[in-house]
mmCIF file of C-alpha atoms in Angstrom:
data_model
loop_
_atom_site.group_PDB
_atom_site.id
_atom_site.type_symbol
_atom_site.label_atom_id
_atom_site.label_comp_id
_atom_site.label_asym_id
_atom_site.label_seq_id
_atom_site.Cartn_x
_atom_site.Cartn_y
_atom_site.Cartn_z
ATOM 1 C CA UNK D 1 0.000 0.000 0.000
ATOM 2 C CA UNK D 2 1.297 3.839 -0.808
ATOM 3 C CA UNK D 3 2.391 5.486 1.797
ATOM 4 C CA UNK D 4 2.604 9.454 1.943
ATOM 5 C CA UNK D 5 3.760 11.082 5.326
ATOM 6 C CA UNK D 6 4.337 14.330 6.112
ATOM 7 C CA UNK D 7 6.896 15.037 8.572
ATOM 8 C CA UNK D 8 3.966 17.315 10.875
ATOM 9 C CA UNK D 9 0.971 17.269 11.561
ATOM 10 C CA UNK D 10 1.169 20.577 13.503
ATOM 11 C CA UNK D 11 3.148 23.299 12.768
ATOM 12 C CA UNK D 12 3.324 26.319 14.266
ATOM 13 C CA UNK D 13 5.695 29.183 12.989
ATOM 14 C CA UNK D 14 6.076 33.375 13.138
ATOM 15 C CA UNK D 15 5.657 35.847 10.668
ATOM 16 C CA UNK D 16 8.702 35.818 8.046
ATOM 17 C CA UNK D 17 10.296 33.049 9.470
ATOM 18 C CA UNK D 18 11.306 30.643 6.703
ATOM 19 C CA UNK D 19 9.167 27.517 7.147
ATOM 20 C CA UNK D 20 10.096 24.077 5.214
ATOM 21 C CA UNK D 21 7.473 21.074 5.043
ATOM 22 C CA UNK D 22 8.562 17.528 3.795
ATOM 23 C CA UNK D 23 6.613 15.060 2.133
ATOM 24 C CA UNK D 24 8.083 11.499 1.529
ATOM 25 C CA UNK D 25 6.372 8.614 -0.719
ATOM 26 C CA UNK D 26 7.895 5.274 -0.914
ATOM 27 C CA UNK D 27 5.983 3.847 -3.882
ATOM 28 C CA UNK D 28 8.482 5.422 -6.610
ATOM 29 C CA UNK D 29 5.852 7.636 -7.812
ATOM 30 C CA UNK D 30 7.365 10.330 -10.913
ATOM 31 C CA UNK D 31 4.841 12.721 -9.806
ATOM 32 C CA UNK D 32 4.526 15.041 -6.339
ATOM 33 C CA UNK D 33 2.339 17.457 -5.207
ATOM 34 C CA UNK D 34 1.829 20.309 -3.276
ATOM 35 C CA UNK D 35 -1.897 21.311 -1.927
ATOM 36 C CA UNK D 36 -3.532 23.755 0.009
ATOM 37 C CA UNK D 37 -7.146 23.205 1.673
ATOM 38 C CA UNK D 38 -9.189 26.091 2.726
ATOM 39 C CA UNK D 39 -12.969 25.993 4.004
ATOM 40 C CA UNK D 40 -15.025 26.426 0.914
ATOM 41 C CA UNK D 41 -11.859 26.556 -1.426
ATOM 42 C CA UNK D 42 -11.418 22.531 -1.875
ATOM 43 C CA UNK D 43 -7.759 21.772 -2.461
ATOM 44 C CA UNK D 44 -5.539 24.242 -4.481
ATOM 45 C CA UNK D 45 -2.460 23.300 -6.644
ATOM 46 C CA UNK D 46 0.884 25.025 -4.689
ATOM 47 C CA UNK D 47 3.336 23.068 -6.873
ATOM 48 C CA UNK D 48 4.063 19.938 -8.728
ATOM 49 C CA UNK D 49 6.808 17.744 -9.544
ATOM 50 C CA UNK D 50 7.041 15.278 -12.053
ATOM 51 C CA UNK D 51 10.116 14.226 -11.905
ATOM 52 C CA UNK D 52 14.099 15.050 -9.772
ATOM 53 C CA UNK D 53 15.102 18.727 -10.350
ATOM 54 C CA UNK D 54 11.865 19.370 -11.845
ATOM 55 C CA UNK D 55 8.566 21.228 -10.822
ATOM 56 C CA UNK D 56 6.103 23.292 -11.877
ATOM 57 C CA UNK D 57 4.082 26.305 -10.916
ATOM 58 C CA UNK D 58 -0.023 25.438 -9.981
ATOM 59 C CA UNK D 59 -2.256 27.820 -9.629
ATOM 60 C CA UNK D 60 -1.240 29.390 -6.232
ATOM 61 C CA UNK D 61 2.495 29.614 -5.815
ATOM 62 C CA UNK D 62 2.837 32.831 -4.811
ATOM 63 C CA UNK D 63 5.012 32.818 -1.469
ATOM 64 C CA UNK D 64 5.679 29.532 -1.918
ATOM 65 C CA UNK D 65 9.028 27.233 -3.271
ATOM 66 C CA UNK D 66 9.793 23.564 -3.703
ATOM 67 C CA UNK D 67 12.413 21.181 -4.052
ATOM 68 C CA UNK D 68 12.853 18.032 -5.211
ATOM 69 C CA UNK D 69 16.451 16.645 -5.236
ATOM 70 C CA UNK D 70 15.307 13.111 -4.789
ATOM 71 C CA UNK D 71 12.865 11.153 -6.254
ATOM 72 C CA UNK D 72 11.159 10.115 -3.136
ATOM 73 C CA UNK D 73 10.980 13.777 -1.636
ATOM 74 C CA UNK D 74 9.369 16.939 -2.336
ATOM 75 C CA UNK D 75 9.579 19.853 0.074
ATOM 76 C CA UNK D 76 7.380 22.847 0.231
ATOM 77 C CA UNK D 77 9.131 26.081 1.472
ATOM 78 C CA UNK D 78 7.889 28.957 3.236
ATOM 79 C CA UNK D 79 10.391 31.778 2.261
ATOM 80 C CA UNK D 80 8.788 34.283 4.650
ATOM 81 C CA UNK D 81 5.466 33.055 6.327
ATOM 82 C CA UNK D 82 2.667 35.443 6.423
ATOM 83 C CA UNK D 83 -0.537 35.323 8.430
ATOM 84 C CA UNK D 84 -2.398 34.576 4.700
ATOM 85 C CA UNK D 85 -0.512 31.358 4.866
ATOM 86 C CA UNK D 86 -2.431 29.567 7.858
ATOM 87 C CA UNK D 87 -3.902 26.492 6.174
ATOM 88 C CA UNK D 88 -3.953 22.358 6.203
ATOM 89 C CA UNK D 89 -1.388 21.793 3.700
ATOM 90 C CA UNK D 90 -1.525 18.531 2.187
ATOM 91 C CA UNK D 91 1.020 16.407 0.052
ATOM 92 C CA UNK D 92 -0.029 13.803 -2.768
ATOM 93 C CA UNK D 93 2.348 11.146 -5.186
ATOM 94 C CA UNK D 94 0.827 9.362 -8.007
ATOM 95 C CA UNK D 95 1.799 7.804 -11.236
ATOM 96 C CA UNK D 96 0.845 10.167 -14.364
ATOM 97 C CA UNK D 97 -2.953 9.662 -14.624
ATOM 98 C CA UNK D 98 -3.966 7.847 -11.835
ATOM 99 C CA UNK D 99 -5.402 8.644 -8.496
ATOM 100 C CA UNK D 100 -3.470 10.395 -6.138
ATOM 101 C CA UNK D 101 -2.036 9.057 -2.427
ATOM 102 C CA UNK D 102 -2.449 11.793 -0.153
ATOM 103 C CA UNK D 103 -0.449 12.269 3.050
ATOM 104 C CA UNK D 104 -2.217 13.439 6.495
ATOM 105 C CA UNK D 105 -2.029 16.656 5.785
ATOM 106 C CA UNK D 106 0.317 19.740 8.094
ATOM 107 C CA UNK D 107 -1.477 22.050 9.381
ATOM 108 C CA UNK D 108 0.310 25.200 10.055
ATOM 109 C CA UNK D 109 -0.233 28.372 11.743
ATOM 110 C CA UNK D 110 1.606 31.299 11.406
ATOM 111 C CA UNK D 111 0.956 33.700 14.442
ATOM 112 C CA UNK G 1 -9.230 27.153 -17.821
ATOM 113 C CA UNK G 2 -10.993 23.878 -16.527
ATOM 114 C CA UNK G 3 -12.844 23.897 -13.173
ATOM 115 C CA UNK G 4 -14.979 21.498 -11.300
ATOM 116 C CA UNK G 5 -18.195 22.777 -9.673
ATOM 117 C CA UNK G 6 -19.382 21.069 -6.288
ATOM 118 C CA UNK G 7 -23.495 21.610 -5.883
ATOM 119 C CA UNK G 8 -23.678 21.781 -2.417
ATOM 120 C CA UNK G 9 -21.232 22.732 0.196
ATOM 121 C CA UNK G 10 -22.974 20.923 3.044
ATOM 122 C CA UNK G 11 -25.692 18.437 3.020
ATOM 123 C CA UNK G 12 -27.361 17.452 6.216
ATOM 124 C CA UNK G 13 -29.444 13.573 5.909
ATOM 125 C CA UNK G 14 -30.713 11.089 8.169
ATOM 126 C CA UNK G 15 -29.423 7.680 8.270
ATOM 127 C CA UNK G 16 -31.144 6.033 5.566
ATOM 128 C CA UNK G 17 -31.909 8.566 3.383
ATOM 129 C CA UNK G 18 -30.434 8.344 0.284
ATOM 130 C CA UNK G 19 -27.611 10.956 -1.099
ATOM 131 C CA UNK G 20 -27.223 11.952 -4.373
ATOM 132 C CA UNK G 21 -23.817 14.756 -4.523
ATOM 133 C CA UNK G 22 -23.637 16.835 -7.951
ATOM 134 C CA UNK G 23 -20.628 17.641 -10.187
ATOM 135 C CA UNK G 24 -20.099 19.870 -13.587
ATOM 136 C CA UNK G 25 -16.243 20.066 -14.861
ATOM 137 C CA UNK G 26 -15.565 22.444 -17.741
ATOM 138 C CA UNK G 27 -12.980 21.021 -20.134
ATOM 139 C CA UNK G 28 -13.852 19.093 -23.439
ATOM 140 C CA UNK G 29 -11.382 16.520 -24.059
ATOM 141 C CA UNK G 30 -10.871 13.368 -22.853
ATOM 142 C CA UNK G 31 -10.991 13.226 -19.135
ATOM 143 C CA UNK G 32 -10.505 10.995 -15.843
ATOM 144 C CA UNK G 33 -12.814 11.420 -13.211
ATOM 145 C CA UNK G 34 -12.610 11.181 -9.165
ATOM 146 C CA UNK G 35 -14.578 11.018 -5.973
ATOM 147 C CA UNK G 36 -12.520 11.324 -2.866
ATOM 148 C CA UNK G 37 -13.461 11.453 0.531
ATOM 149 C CA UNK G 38 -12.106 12.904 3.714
ATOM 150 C CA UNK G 39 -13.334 11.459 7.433
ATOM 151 C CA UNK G 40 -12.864 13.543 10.479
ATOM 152 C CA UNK G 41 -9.250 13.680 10.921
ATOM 153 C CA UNK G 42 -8.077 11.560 8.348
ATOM 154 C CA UNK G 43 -6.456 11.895 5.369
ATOM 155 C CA UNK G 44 -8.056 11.953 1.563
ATOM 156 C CA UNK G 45 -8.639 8.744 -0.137
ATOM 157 C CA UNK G 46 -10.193 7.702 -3.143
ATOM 158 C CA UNK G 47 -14.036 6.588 -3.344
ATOM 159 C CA UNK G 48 -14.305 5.475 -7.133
ATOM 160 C CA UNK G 49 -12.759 6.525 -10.303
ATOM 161 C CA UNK G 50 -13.936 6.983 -13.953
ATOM 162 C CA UNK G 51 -11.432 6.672 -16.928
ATOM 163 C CA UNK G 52 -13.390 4.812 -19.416
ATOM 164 C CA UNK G 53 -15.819 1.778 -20.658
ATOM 165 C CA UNK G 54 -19.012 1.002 -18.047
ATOM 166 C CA UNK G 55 -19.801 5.231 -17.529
ATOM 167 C CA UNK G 56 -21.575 3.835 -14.268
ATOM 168 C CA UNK G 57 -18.881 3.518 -12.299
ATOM 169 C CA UNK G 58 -18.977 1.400 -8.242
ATOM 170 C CA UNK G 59 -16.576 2.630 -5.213
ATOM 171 C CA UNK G 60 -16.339 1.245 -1.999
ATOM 172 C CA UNK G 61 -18.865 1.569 1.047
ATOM 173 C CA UNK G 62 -21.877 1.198 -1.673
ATOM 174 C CA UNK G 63 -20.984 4.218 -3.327
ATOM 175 C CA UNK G 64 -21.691 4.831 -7.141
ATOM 176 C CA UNK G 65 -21.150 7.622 -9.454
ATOM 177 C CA UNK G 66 -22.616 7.849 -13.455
ATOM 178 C CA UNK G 67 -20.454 9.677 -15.923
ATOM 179 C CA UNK G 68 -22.659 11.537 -17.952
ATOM 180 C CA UNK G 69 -20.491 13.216 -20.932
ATOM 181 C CA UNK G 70 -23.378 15.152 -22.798
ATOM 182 C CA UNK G 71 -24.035 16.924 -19.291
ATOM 183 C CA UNK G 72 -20.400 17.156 -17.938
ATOM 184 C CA UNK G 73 -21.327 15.615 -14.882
ATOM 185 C CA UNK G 74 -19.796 13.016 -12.650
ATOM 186 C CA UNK G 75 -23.048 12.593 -9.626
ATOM 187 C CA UNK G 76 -22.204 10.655 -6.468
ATOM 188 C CA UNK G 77 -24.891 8.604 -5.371
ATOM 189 C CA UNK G 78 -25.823 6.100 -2.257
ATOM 190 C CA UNK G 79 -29.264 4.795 -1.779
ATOM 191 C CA UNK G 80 -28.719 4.741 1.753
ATOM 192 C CA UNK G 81 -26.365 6.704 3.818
ATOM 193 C CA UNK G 82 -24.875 5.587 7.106
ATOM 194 C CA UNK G 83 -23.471 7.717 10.382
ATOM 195 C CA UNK G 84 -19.935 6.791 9.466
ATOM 196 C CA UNK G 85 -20.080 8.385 5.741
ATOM 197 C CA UNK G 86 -20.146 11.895 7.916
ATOM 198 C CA UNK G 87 -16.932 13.316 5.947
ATOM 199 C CA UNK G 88 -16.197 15.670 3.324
ATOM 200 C CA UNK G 89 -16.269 14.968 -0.471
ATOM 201 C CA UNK G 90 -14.235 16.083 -3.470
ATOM 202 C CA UNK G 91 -14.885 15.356 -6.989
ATOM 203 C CA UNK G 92 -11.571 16.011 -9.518
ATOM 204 C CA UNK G 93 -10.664 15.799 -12.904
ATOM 205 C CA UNK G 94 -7.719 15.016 -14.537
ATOM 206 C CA UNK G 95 -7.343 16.425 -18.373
ATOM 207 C CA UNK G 96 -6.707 12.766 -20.116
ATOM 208 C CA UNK G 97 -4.865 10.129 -19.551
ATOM 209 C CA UNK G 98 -1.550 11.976 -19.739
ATOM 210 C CA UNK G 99 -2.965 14.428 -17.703
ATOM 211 C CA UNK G 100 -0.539 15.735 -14.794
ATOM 212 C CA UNK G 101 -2.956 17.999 -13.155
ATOM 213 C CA UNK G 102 -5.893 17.526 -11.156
ATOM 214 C CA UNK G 103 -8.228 20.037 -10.176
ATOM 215 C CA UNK G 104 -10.827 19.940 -7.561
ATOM 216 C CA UNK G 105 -13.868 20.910 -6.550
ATOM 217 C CA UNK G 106 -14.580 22.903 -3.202
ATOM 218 C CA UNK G 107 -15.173 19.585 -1.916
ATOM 219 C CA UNK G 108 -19.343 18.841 0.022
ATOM 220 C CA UNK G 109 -19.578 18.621 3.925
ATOM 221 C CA UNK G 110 -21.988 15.580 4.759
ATOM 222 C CA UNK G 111 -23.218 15.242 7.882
ATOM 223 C CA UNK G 112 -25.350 12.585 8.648
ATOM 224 C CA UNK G 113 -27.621 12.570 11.330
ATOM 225 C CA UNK G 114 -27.656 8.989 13.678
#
């Protein structure tokens, strides 16, 4: 069975600090992403990888970075967390078309 | 740009009653469908999937959803709902096979009254 896991499930963090979540599949997925749930938003796109060194923007990346340097990793950075950033951020791995393994989800708070 | 519309965000039922959860995507090629579901402190997983063939499609926990591709719809239906399908649902479409992203809808609270 997939396994996603985020390294938190509770994070909290201050204003502009620089804030790094990691997401680690073991199922040798090519593709990673990034999510953001929001009450009455559903789940939007941060970032996705699909494959090492690569990634692409989503619809929200604003604020936001990644990194992938391995195939099983895929990190979302905070480069200077802002109030506007509070949400359940949630990592997924699939292979190209299928459904997506979700982790269980960080949520953060930045006071 | 494609987007997936959610009917409802929150449905209230009694056990028993039976639940029928609407959703319209906007893109016109070849697509792959999802349900997911979120309980109470758990993480998403899938409920059923569409990619081709039968477009009446079966999930776990007695869950079914019809593709309907004149209508753009993907409906989640269950003739009888239970206390434990209290969660949150998200329909999402992938563009194609090939397709890398997935967007989803603002997802439908359920709560189901015991």
């Amino acid at each position: 069975d997939v396994k996603v896991t985020q390294s938190s499930r509770y994070l909290v963090k201050r204003t502009g600090e620089k804030v790094f979540l990691e997401c680690v599949q073991d199922m040798d997925h090519e593709n990673m992403f990034w999510y953001r749930q929001d009450p009455g938003l559903g789940l939007r796109l941060i970032y996705f990888s699909y494959d090492v060194k690569m990634k692409e923007k989503g619809d929200i990346p604003e604020g936001y970075s990644v990194s992938r340097e391995k195939k099983e990793r895929f990190s979302l950075i905070l480069e200077s967390a802002s109030t506007n950033q509070t949400s359940m951020y949630l990592c997924a791995s699939t292979l190209q078309g299928q459904p997506q393994h979700f982790g269980d989800g960080t949520r953060l708070s930045i006071l | 740009a494609q987007s997936v519309s959610q009917h409802n965000h929150h449905v209230i039922l009694s056990e028993a009653a039976s639940l029928e959860l609407g959703c319209n995507y906007s893109y016109g090629g070849t697509v792959n469908l999802f349900w997911y579901v979120q309980y109470p402190g758990q993480h998403l997983q899938l409920l059923l999937k569409y990619f081709s063939g039968d477009p009446l499609v079966k999930g776990i926990k007695g869950f079914e959803a019809e593709f309907i591709k004149s209508k753009f719809s993907f409906n989640l239906r269950k003739p009888s709902v239970q206390w434990s399908d209290t969660a949150e649902y998200f329909c999402a479409v992938t563009d194609g096979p090939g397709g890398f992203k997935t967007i989803f809808g603002a997802g439908t609270r359920l709560f189901v009254k015991a």
